[in-house]
Short mmCIF file of N, CA and C in Angstrom, two decimals:
data_model
loop_
_atom_site.label_atom_id
_atom_site.label_comp_id
_atom_site.label_asym_id
_atom_site.label_seq_id
_atom_site.Cartn_x
_atom_site.Cartn_y
_atom_site.Cartn_z
N PHE A 200 75.82 32.79 79.72
CA PHE A 200 77.48 33.25 79.07
C PHE A 200 77.76 32.34 77.74
N VAL A 201 77.98 31.54 77.78
CA VAL A 201 77.87 30.50 76.83
C VAL A 201 76.96 31.00 75.78
N ALA A 202 76.00 30.88 75.63
CA ALA A 202 74.86 31.45 74.66
C ALA A 202 75.07 32.69 74.33
N ALA A 203 75.20 33.59 74.83
CA ALA A 203 75.87 35.18 74.63
C ALA A 203 76.92 34.91 73.66
N GLU A 204 78.00 34.11 73.99
CA GLU A 204 79.34 34.39 73.22
C GLU A 204 78.75 33.37 71.77
N MET A 205 78.14 32.66 71.71
CA MET A 205 77.70 31.79 70.43
C MET A 205 76.86 32.47 69.59
N ALA A 206 76.04 33.65 69.98
CA ALA A 206 75.21 34.00 69.15
C ALA A 206 76.07 35.14 68.46
N ARG A 207 76.98 35.53 68.73
CA ARG A 207 78.14 36.73 68.22
C ARG A 207 78.42 35.98 66.57
N GLU A 208 78.74 34.85 66.45
CA GLU A 208 79.07 34.27 65.42
C GLU A 208 77.91 33.01 64.85
N PRO A 209 76.94 33.29 65.00
CA PRO A 209 76.12 31.98 64.89
C PRO A 209 76.37 30.88 63.82
N MET A 210 76.12 31.42 62.84
CA MET A 210 76.55 30.28 61.59
C MET A 210 77.97 29.38 61.94
N SER A 211 78.94 30.23 62.09
CA SER A 211 80.40 29.38 62.57
C SER A 211 80.23 28.26 63.76
N ILE A 212 79.00 28.70 64.72
CA ILE A 212 78.84 27.72 65.61
C ILE A 212 77.86 26.54 65.14
N ILE A 213 77.02 26.98 64.27
CA ILE A 213 75.94 25.88 64.15
C ILE A 213 76.91 24.90 63.27
N ASN A 214 77.70 25.41 62.27
CA ASN A 214 78.39 24.72 61.18
C ASN A 214 79.93 23.95 61.70
N SER A 215 79.94 24.04 63.02
CA SER A 215 81.34 23.76 63.80
C SER A 215 80.79 22.67 64.30
N LYS A 216 81.55 21.57 64.32
CA LYS A 216 81.72 19.83 65.07
C LYS A 216 81.25 20.22 66.57
N TYR A 217 81.99 21.14 67.09
CA TYR A 217 81.65 21.01 68.88
C TYR A 217 80.86 21.82 68.89
N GLY A 218 80.91 23.00 68.49
CA GLY A 218 79.90 24.04 68.61
C GLY A 218 78.30 23.65 68.43
N CYS A 219 78.22 22.83 67.31
CA CYS A 219 76.76 22.40 67.08
C CYS A 219 76.45 21.31 68.41
N ARG A 220 77.03 20.64 68.84
CA ARG A 220 76.72 19.86 69.97
C ARG A 220 76.77 20.66 71.13
N ILE A 221 76.98 21.87 71.31
CA ILE A 221 76.81 22.54 72.60
C ILE A 221 75.53 23.14 72.44
N LEU A 222 75.41 23.53 71.28
CA LEU A 222 73.97 24.24 70.59
C LEU A 222 73.26 23.13 70.68
N GLN A 223 73.13 22.34 70.43
CA GLN A 223 71.99 21.30 70.58
C GLN A 223 71.55 20.93 72.18
N GLU A 224 72.74 20.93 72.92
CA GLU A 224 72.14 20.93 74.56
C GLU A 224 71.55 21.96 74.92
N LEU A 225 72.02 23.41 74.40
CA LEU A 225 71.31 24.51 74.77
C LEU A 225 69.70 24.55 74.33
N ILE A 226 69.41 23.99 72.98
CA ILE A 226 68.26 24.04 72.35
C ILE A 226 67.49 23.17 73.18
N GLU A 227 68.07 21.86 73.89
CA GLU A 227 67.10 20.93 74.46
C GLU A 227 66.80 21.45 75.97
N LYS A 228 67.75 22.17 76.32
CA LYS A 228 67.68 22.26 77.96
C LYS A 228 67.77 23.89 78.42
N ALA A 229 67.79 24.77 77.44
CA ALA A 229 68.17 25.97 78.18
C ALA A 229 68.07 27.45 77.00
N GLN A 230 66.80 27.01 76.76
CA GLN A 230 65.98 28.31 75.47
C GLN A 230 66.42 29.85 76.01
N CYS A 231 67.24 30.42 76.26
CA CYS A 231 67.16 31.42 76.50
C CYS A 231 67.15 32.69 75.19
N GLU A 232 67.26 33.58 75.33
CA GLU A 232 66.66 34.68 74.24
C GLU A 232 68.08 34.22 73.05
N ASN A 233 69.01 34.27 73.41
CA ASN A 233 70.38 34.02 72.50
C ASN A 233 70.15 32.77 71.80
N VAL A 234 69.83 31.76 72.33
CA VAL A 234 69.59 30.30 71.97
C VAL A 234 68.36 30.48 70.84
N LYS A 235 67.16 31.25 71.32
CA LYS A 235 66.38 31.63 70.50
C LYS A 235 66.41 32.27 68.87
N HIS A 236 67.54 33.27 69.35
CA HIS A 236 68.14 34.15 68.20
C HIS A 236 69.06 33.22 67.41
N ILE A 237 69.75 32.28 67.63
CA ILE A 237 70.52 31.35 66.79
C ILE A 237 69.69 30.44 66.22
N MET A 238 68.41 29.84 66.76
CA MET A 238 67.64 28.99 66.34
C MET A 238 66.92 29.93 65.03
N ARG A 239 66.55 31.08 65.29
CA ARG A 239 66.09 32.01 64.15
C ARG A 239 66.87 31.77 62.97
N ILE A 240 68.25 32.34 63.12
CA ILE A 240 69.18 32.48 61.99
C ILE A 240 69.49 30.80 61.34
N ALA A 241 69.34 30.04 62.07
CA ALA A 241 69.73 28.67 61.78
C ALA A 241 68.42 28.44 60.84
N CYS A 242 67.16 29.03 60.86
CA CYS A 242 66.10 28.24 60.21
C CYS A 242 65.95 29.47 58.99
N ARG A 243 66.06 30.69 59.12
CA ARG A 243 66.36 31.52 57.98
C ARG A 243 67.49 30.82 56.90
N ASN A 244 68.40 29.90 57.23
CA ASN A 244 69.62 29.71 56.41
C ASN A 244 69.30 28.01 56.58
N ILE A 245 67.99 27.45 56.32
CA ILE A 245 67.89 26.53 56.83
C ILE A 245 68.54 25.53 55.35
N GLN A 246 68.53 26.13 54.11
CA GLN A 246 68.83 25.29 52.87
C GLN A 246 70.49 24.92 53.26
N ASN A 247 71.21 25.79 53.55
CA ASN A 247 72.42 25.47 53.89
C ASN A 247 72.63 24.84 55.02
N CYS A 248 72.33 24.91 56.26
CA CYS A 248 72.15 24.24 57.29
C CYS A 248 71.64 22.75 57.26
N SER A 249 70.57 22.65 56.76
CA SER A 249 70.43 21.13 56.62
C SER A 249 71.01 20.33 55.64
N ARG A 250 71.85 20.90 54.94
CA ARG A 250 73.00 20.21 53.97
C ARG A 250 74.13 20.15 54.24
N HIS A 251 74.46 20.77 55.83
CA HIS A 251 75.78 20.60 56.42
C HIS A 251 76.24 19.52 57.08
N GLU A 252 76.95 19.15 57.10
CA GLU A 252 77.83 17.98 58.05
C GLU A 252 77.30 17.95 59.72
N TYR A 253 77.31 19.30 60.15
CA TYR A 253 77.31 19.59 61.38
C TYR A 253 75.72 20.24 61.73
N GLY A 254 75.49 21.26 60.61
CA GLY A 254 74.28 22.18 60.83
C GLY A 254 73.16 21.45 60.68
N ASN A 255 73.12 20.24 60.05
CA ASN A 255 71.98 19.34 60.20
C ASN A 255 71.45 18.95 61.45
N TYR A 256 72.29 18.80 62.15
CA TYR A 256 72.16 18.17 63.49
C TYR A 256 71.33 19.52 64.43
N VAL A 257 71.57 20.49 64.15
CA VAL A 257 70.90 22.00 64.97
C VAL A 257 69.67 21.99 64.52
N ILE A 258 69.61 21.55 62.93
CA ILE A 258 68.03 21.87 62.43
C ILE A 258 67.10 20.65 62.94
N GLN A 259 67.95 19.39 63.11
CA GLN A 259 67.03 18.56 63.89
C GLN A 259 66.69 18.57 65.47
N ALA A 260 67.86 19.12 66.28
CA ALA A 260 67.43 19.84 67.47
C ALA A 260 66.03 20.70 67.63
N ILE A 261 66.25 21.64 66.65
CA ILE A 261 65.32 22.78 66.66
C ILE A 261 63.67 21.75 66.32
N LEU A 262 63.81 21.14 65.40
CA LEU A 262 62.41 20.54 65.07
C LEU A 262 62.23 19.61 66.20
N LYS A 263 63.11 18.98 67.01
CA LYS A 263 62.39 18.18 67.87
C LYS A 263 62.05 18.78 69.13
N PHE A 264 63.19 19.94 69.80
CA PHE A 264 62.97 20.57 70.98
C PHE A 264 62.36 22.12 70.83
N GLY A 265 62.75 22.76 69.97
CA GLY A 265 62.56 24.12 69.16
C GLY A 265 61.21 24.55 69.87
N PRO A 266 61.06 25.96 69.49
CA PRO A 266 59.46 26.49 69.53
C PRO A 266 58.61 26.10 68.28
N ALA A 267 57.56 25.87 68.73
CA ALA A 267 56.49 25.13 67.68
C ALA A 267 56.54 26.06 66.37
N GLU A 268 56.83 27.34 66.27
CA GLU A 268 56.62 27.76 65.03
C GLU A 268 57.61 27.64 64.33
N LEU A 269 59.06 27.63 64.86
CA LEU A 269 59.90 27.10 64.11
C LEU A 269 60.37 25.78 63.46
N GLY A 270 59.68 24.69 64.23
CA GLY A 270 59.29 23.39 63.96
C GLY A 270 58.55 23.28 62.85
N LYS A 271 57.22 24.27 62.93
CA LYS A 271 56.19 24.15 61.77
C LYS A 271 57.07 24.48 60.73
N ALA A 272 57.71 25.52 60.61
CA ALA A 272 58.51 26.25 59.42
C ALA A 272 59.49 25.11 58.85
N ILE A 273 59.84 24.28 59.62
CA ILE A 273 61.09 23.36 59.37
C ILE A 273 60.23 22.40 58.40
N LEU A 274 59.54 22.23 59.16
CA LEU A 274 58.22 20.85 58.37
C LEU A 274 57.98 21.32 56.89
N GLN A 275 57.31 22.81 56.98
CA GLN A 275 56.83 23.24 56.00
C GLN A 275 58.00 23.31 54.72
N ASP A 276 59.18 23.65 55.03
CA ASP A 276 60.24 23.69 54.30
C ASP A 276 60.58 22.30 53.63
N ILE A 277 60.60 21.39 54.39
CA ILE A 277 60.58 19.88 53.87
C ILE A 277 59.66 19.51 52.97
N CYS A 278 58.59 19.88 53.20
CA CYS A 278 57.36 19.43 52.27
C CYS A 278 57.50 20.43 51.03
N ASP A 279 57.96 21.60 51.33
CA ASP A 279 57.88 22.56 50.01
C ASP A 279 59.25 21.62 49.23
N HIS A 280 60.38 21.09 49.59
CA HIS A 280 61.24 20.98 49.00
C HIS A 280 61.93 19.42 49.32
N ILE A 281 60.86 18.59 49.49
CA ILE A 281 61.12 17.15 49.57
C ILE A 281 62.21 16.43 48.83
N VAL A 282 62.26 16.73 47.38
CA VAL A 282 63.35 15.79 46.65
C VAL A 282 64.87 16.61 47.15
N SER A 283 64.74 17.87 47.08
CA SER A 283 65.94 18.23 47.46
C SER A 283 66.73 17.67 48.97
N TYR A 284 65.56 17.88 49.84
CA TYR A 284 66.13 17.00 51.11
C TYR A 284 66.39 15.55 51.14
N CYS A 285 65.73 14.84 50.22
CA CYS A 285 66.05 13.58 49.84
C CYS A 285 66.94 13.16 49.03
N SER A 286 67.82 14.18 48.54
CA SER A 286 68.84 14.01 47.43
C SER A 286 70.26 14.13 48.69
N ASN A 287 70.08 14.40 49.71
CA ASN A 287 71.16 14.80 50.01
C ASN A 287 71.41 13.98 51.33
N LYS A 288 72.59 13.65 51.50
CA LYS A 288 72.65 12.72 52.58
C LYS A 288 72.44 13.31 54.10
N TYR A 289 72.92 14.65 54.26
CA TYR A 289 72.60 15.08 55.72
C TYR A 289 71.23 15.40 55.82
N ALA A 290 70.70 16.05 54.72
CA ALA A 290 69.30 16.82 55.02
C ALA A 290 68.07 15.67 54.77
N SER A 291 68.55 14.50 54.22
CA SER A 291 67.90 13.22 54.69
C SER A 291 67.52 12.62 55.87
N HIS A 292 68.50 12.94 56.50
CA HIS A 292 68.37 12.83 58.24
C HIS A 292 67.05 13.81 58.55
N ILE A 293 67.19 14.69 58.27
CA ILE A 293 66.33 15.81 58.93
C ILE A 293 64.79 15.41 58.49
N VAL A 294 64.35 14.65 57.45
CA VAL A 294 63.17 14.31 57.12
C VAL A 294 62.88 12.71 58.18
N GLU A 295 63.89 12.21 57.95
CA GLU A 295 63.80 10.92 58.83
C GLU A 295 63.11 11.09 60.48
N ARG A 296 64.13 12.60 61.03
CA ARG A 296 63.87 13.01 62.56
C ARG A 296 62.26 13.39 62.40
N ALA A 297 61.87 14.00 61.42
CA ALA A 297 60.32 14.76 61.60
C ALA A 297 59.46 13.47 61.65
N LEU A 298 59.79 12.16 61.07
CA LEU A 298 58.71 11.02 60.62
C LEU A 298 58.86 10.48 62.25
N ASP A 299 59.93 10.15 63.10
CA ASP A 299 60.31 9.75 64.54
C ASP A 299 59.91 10.63 65.59
N SER A 300 60.22 12.36 65.49
CA SER A 300 59.80 12.79 66.68
C SER A 300 59.72 14.27 66.25
N PRO A 301 58.25 14.41 65.86
CA PRO A 301 57.93 15.59 65.16
C PRO A 301 57.62 16.55 66.35
N ASN A 302 58.14 17.81 65.96
CA ASN A 302 57.80 18.96 66.89
C ASN A 302 56.38 19.27 67.56
N LYS A 303 56.35 19.89 68.73
CA LYS A 303 54.71 19.89 68.95
C LYS A 303 54.14 20.31 68.18
N ALA A 304 54.72 21.24 67.24
CA ALA A 304 53.33 22.12 66.08
C ALA A 304 52.67 21.18 65.50
N TRP A 305 52.91 19.77 65.25
CA TRP A 305 51.86 19.13 64.45
C TRP A 305 52.41 17.90 65.23
N ASN A 306 51.19 16.87 65.61
CA ASN A 306 51.41 15.82 66.24
C ASN A 306 51.82 14.64 65.19
N LYS A 307 52.16 13.42 65.45
CA LYS A 307 52.76 12.50 64.54
C LYS A 307 51.85 12.26 63.47
N LYS A 308 50.82 12.17 63.43
CA LYS A 308 49.88 11.86 61.93
C LYS A 308 50.25 12.80 61.35
N GLN A 309 49.49 14.13 61.70
CA GLN A 309 49.68 15.35 60.85
C GLN A 309 51.04 15.29 60.24
N THR A 310 51.99 15.03 60.54
CA THR A 310 53.05 15.51 60.12
C THR A 310 53.53 14.18 59.16
N ARG A 311 53.40 12.93 59.56
CA ARG A 311 53.36 11.85 58.79
C ARG A 311 52.41 12.10 57.28
N ASP A 312 51.02 12.38 57.32
CA ASP A 312 50.48 12.69 56.49
C ASP A 312 50.86 14.03 55.86
N ALA A 313 51.65 14.77 56.15
CA ALA A 313 51.85 16.27 55.29
C ALA A 313 53.45 15.54 54.32
N LEU A 314 54.00 14.58 55.18
CA LEU A 314 55.26 13.94 54.39
C LEU A 314 54.82 13.17 53.20
N VAL A 315 53.88 12.48 53.53
CA VAL A 315 53.15 11.46 52.45
C VAL A 315 52.59 11.99 51.40
N ASN A 316 51.79 13.47 51.51
CA ASN A 316 51.41 14.41 50.31
C ASN A 316 52.75 14.77 49.90
N ALA A 317 53.16 15.25 50.24
CA ALA A 317 54.65 15.84 49.69
C ALA A 317 55.22 15.02 48.77
N VAL A 318 55.43 13.62 48.92
CA VAL A 318 55.98 13.05 48.04
C VAL A 318 54.92 11.86 47.19
N MET A 319 53.53 12.26 47.19
CA MET A 319 52.46 12.05 46.59
C MET A 319 52.36 13.17 45.23
N LYS A 320 52.86 14.10 45.42
CA LYS A 320 52.57 14.97 44.55
C LYS A 320 53.28 14.81 43.13
N PRO A 321 52.33 15.23 42.04
CA PRO A 321 53.46 15.31 40.75
C PRO A 321 54.90 15.62 40.85
N ALA A 322 55.43 15.29 40.25
CA ALA A 322 57.04 15.66 39.89
C ALA A 322 56.98 16.39 38.77
N LYS A 323 57.90 17.27 38.68
CA LYS A 323 58.31 18.29 37.42
C LYS A 323 58.90 17.33 36.41
N GLN A 324 59.38 16.48 36.49
CA GLN A 324 59.95 15.30 35.81
C GLN A 324 58.84 14.42 35.23
N GLY A 325 57.73 14.59 35.78
CA GLY A 325 56.66 13.45 35.28
C GLY A 325 56.60 12.14 36.57
N GLY A 326 55.47 11.78 36.63
CA GLY A 326 55.36 10.70 37.74
C GLY A 326 55.03 11.36 38.94
N LEU A 327 55.13 10.64 39.88
CA LEU A 327 55.05 11.50 41.33
C LEU A 327 56.55 11.47 41.94
N VAL A 328 56.59 12.40 43.08
CA VAL A 328 57.77 12.65 43.69
C VAL A 328 58.35 11.28 44.10
N VAL A 329 57.46 10.70 44.69
CA VAL A 329 58.01 9.22 45.32
C VAL A 329 58.61 8.47 44.33
N ASP A 330 58.33 8.52 43.10
CA ASP A 330 58.75 8.11 41.93
C ASP A 330 60.39 8.03 41.69
N TRP A 331 60.65 9.40 41.96
CA TRP A 331 62.21 10.02 41.76
C TRP A 331 62.90 9.87 42.95
N MET A 332 62.04 9.67 44.08
CA MET A 332 62.87 9.52 45.60
C MET A 332 63.36 8.12 45.64
N ALA A 333 62.39 7.21 45.31
CA ALA A 333 62.75 5.69 45.43
C ALA A 333 64.07 5.32 45.09
N PRO A 334 64.36 5.52 43.71
CA PRO A 334 65.63 4.87 43.34
C PRO A 334 66.97 5.86 43.84
N GLU A 335 66.90 6.69 44.37
CA GLU A 335 67.85 8.05 44.87
C GLU A 335 68.91 7.25 45.95
N ARG A 336 69.94 7.48 45.96
CA ARG A 336 70.50 6.70 47.06
C ARG A 336 70.47 7.41 48.38
N TYR A 337 69.59 8.30 48.73
CA TYR A 337 69.35 8.68 50.08
C TYR A 337 67.68 8.59 50.09
N GLY A 338 67.15 8.91 49.04
CA GLY A 338 65.60 8.99 48.91
C GLY A 338 64.94 7.81 49.00
N ASN A 339 65.70 6.51 48.83
CA ASN A 339 65.11 5.23 49.14
C ASN A 339 65.08 5.36 50.77
N TYR A 340 65.98 5.57 51.60
CA TYR A 340 66.00 5.68 53.07
C TYR A 340 64.53 5.87 53.43
N VAL A 341 64.30 7.40 52.97
CA VAL A 341 63.57 8.07 53.22
C VAL A 341 62.18 7.41 53.28
N VAL A 342 61.95 6.94 51.98
CA VAL A 342 60.82 6.28 51.47
C VAL A 342 60.20 4.94 52.26
N GLN A 343 61.62 4.34 52.61
CA GLN A 343 61.69 3.02 53.44
C GLN A 343 61.23 3.59 54.87
N HIS A 344 61.81 4.37 55.16
CA HIS A 344 61.26 4.93 56.58
C HIS A 344 59.42 5.27 56.60
N LEU A 345 59.39 6.16 55.96
CA LEU A 345 57.94 6.42 55.86
C LEU A 345 57.26 5.36 55.46
N LEU A 346 57.25 4.35 54.79
CA LEU A 346 56.54 3.17 54.58
C LEU A 346 56.44 2.28 56.38
N LYS A 347 57.85 2.32 56.94
CA LYS A 347 57.42 1.53 57.91
C LYS A 347 56.95 2.36 59.10
N ALA A 348 57.00 3.61 59.31
CA ALA A 348 56.24 4.65 60.04
C ALA A 348 55.03 4.90 59.80
N HIS A 349 54.61 4.82 58.55
CA HIS A 349 53.36 5.45 57.84
C HIS A 349 52.83 5.00 56.69
N ALA A 350 52.44 3.42 56.51
CA ALA A 350 52.10 2.75 55.55
C ALA A 350 50.74 3.52 55.02
N ARG A 351 50.41 4.61 54.55
CA ARG A 351 49.23 5.06 54.26
C ARG A 351 49.14 4.24 52.98
N PRO A 352 47.82 3.97 53.01
CA PRO A 352 47.38 2.73 51.62
C PRO A 352 47.43 3.41 50.27
N ASP A 353 47.48 4.60 50.04
CA ASP A 353 47.65 5.19 48.64
C ASP A 353 48.90 5.15 48.29
N LEU A 354 49.84 5.42 49.28
CA LEU A 354 51.43 5.50 49.02
C LEU A 354 51.87 3.85 48.74
N VAL A 355 51.44 2.47 49.76
CA VAL A 355 51.33 1.48 49.50
C VAL A 355 51.03 1.09 48.21
N HIS A 356 49.95 1.33 47.79
CA HIS A 356 49.33 1.04 46.39
C HIS A 356 49.90 1.54 45.32
N HIS A 357 50.61 2.83 45.45
CA HIS A 357 51.27 3.22 44.24
C HIS A 357 52.71 2.94 43.95
N LEU A 358 53.37 2.68 45.18
CA LEU A 358 54.46 1.65 45.13
C LEU A 358 54.44 0.38 44.98
N GLU A 359 53.28 -0.22 44.97
CA GLU A 359 53.10 -1.59 44.58
C GLU A 359 52.80 -1.77 43.12
N THR A 360 52.20 -1.09 42.91
CA THR A 360 51.86 -0.80 41.60
C THR A 360 52.97 -0.57 40.48
N THR A 361 54.38 0.19 41.16
CA THR A 361 55.17 0.63 40.49
C THR A 361 56.34 -0.07 40.65
N ALA A 362 56.57 -0.89 41.67
CA ALA A 362 57.63 -1.95 42.04
C ALA A 362 58.29 -2.66 41.01
N GLN A 363 57.89 -2.86 39.86
CA GLN A 363 58.69 -3.60 38.97
C GLN A 363 59.49 -2.78 38.21
N ASP A 364 59.29 -1.54 38.55
CA ASP A 364 59.98 -0.23 37.82
C ASP A 364 60.95 0.28 38.79
N LEU A 365 61.33 -0.44 39.88
CA LEU A 365 61.95 0.16 40.63
C LEU A 365 63.72 -0.33 40.57
N ARG A 366 64.52 0.46 40.39
CA ARG A 366 65.95 0.22 40.11
C ARG A 366 66.84 0.58 41.01
N GLY A 367 68.16 0.15 41.13
CA GLY A 367 69.14 0.65 41.68
C GLY A 367 68.79 0.54 43.24
N PHE A 368 68.93 1.76 44.00
CA PHE A 368 68.43 1.72 45.36
C PHE A 368 66.84 1.22 46.03
N GLY A 369 66.31 1.64 44.75
CA GLY A 369 64.84 1.34 44.85
C GLY A 369 64.65 -0.07 44.86
N LYS A 370 65.13 -0.96 44.89
CA LYS A 370 65.04 -2.11 45.45
C LYS A 370 65.05 -2.75 46.90
N HIS A 371 65.51 -1.65 47.67
CA HIS A 371 65.49 -1.64 49.03
C HIS A 371 64.03 -1.42 49.73
N VAL A 372 63.49 -0.14 48.83
CA VAL A 372 61.72 0.13 49.07
C VAL A 372 61.24 -1.28 48.62
N GLN A 373 61.75 -1.94 47.49
CA GLN A 373 60.61 -3.33 47.26
C GLN A 373 60.81 -4.39 48.11
N GLN A 374 62.17 -4.40 48.73
CA GLN A 374 62.10 -5.36 49.94
C GLN A 374 61.06 -4.69 51.14
N THR A 375 61.35 -3.48 51.36
CA THR A 375 60.13 -3.02 52.27
C THR A 375 58.76 -3.23 52.23
N LEU A 376 58.53 -3.28 51.06
CA LEU A 376 56.96 -3.24 50.61
C LEU A 376 56.90 -5.02 50.95
N ASN A 377 57.69 -5.55 50.49
CA ASN A 377 57.44 -7.46 50.55
C ASN A 377 57.42 -7.52 52.14
N GLN A 378 58.02 -6.90 53.10
CA GLN A 378 58.46 -7.03 54.40
C GLN A 378 57.03 -6.78 54.80
N LEU A 379 56.45 -5.44 54.44
CA LEU A 379 55.21 -5.17 55.14
C LEU A 379 54.19 -6.09 54.49
N ASP A 380 53.83 -6.52 53.60
CA ASP A 380 53.12 -7.75 53.02
C ASP A 380 53.31 -8.79 53.81
N ARG A 381 54.29 -9.55 54.41
CA ARG A 381 54.62 -10.62 55.26
C ARG A 381 54.16 -10.17 56.68
N ASP A 382 54.01 -8.84 57.14
CA ASP A 382 54.12 -8.96 58.43
C ASP A 382 52.42 -8.53 58.56
N GLY A 383 52.06 -8.44 57.36
CA GLY A 383 50.51 -7.59 57.19
C GLY A 383 49.34 -7.48 57.82
#
């Protein structure tokens, strides 16, 4: 009954303070056809939902508990638009969720490798994507999280060679690199 009512106005439920919480519970515990319908709508509107104060929680729940094909679609969207995700307060939380608890679509190593590959691509502005993320207000958190979760040698080496250029929020990435060196 609740899911059927929610399916009538899915975007207003996804983006509402209390509706998103109920929907998260339904995604985790009761994936009836109405809930699956709402999840598909959220994924079709992923760019808006991921940047929304409450909608991002629904995307995180789908990523963690939803059907594998939706989780895989979310991960692909993250990889395709990594800079955009990491430049937004709410969307950056989705990237961190992908690192911590990937969907059954990919295992943790595959998820983390895909995200490292995304940040190690050339950026439109020059350099690598990670070079633009590290000094960003929210991007630096994702880079730190990525280093702690999956310190792949090519990522670590690149950041170590460019560490002297890190400025602003990038100093936090430099501190994480130093911590990795100490923990060894």
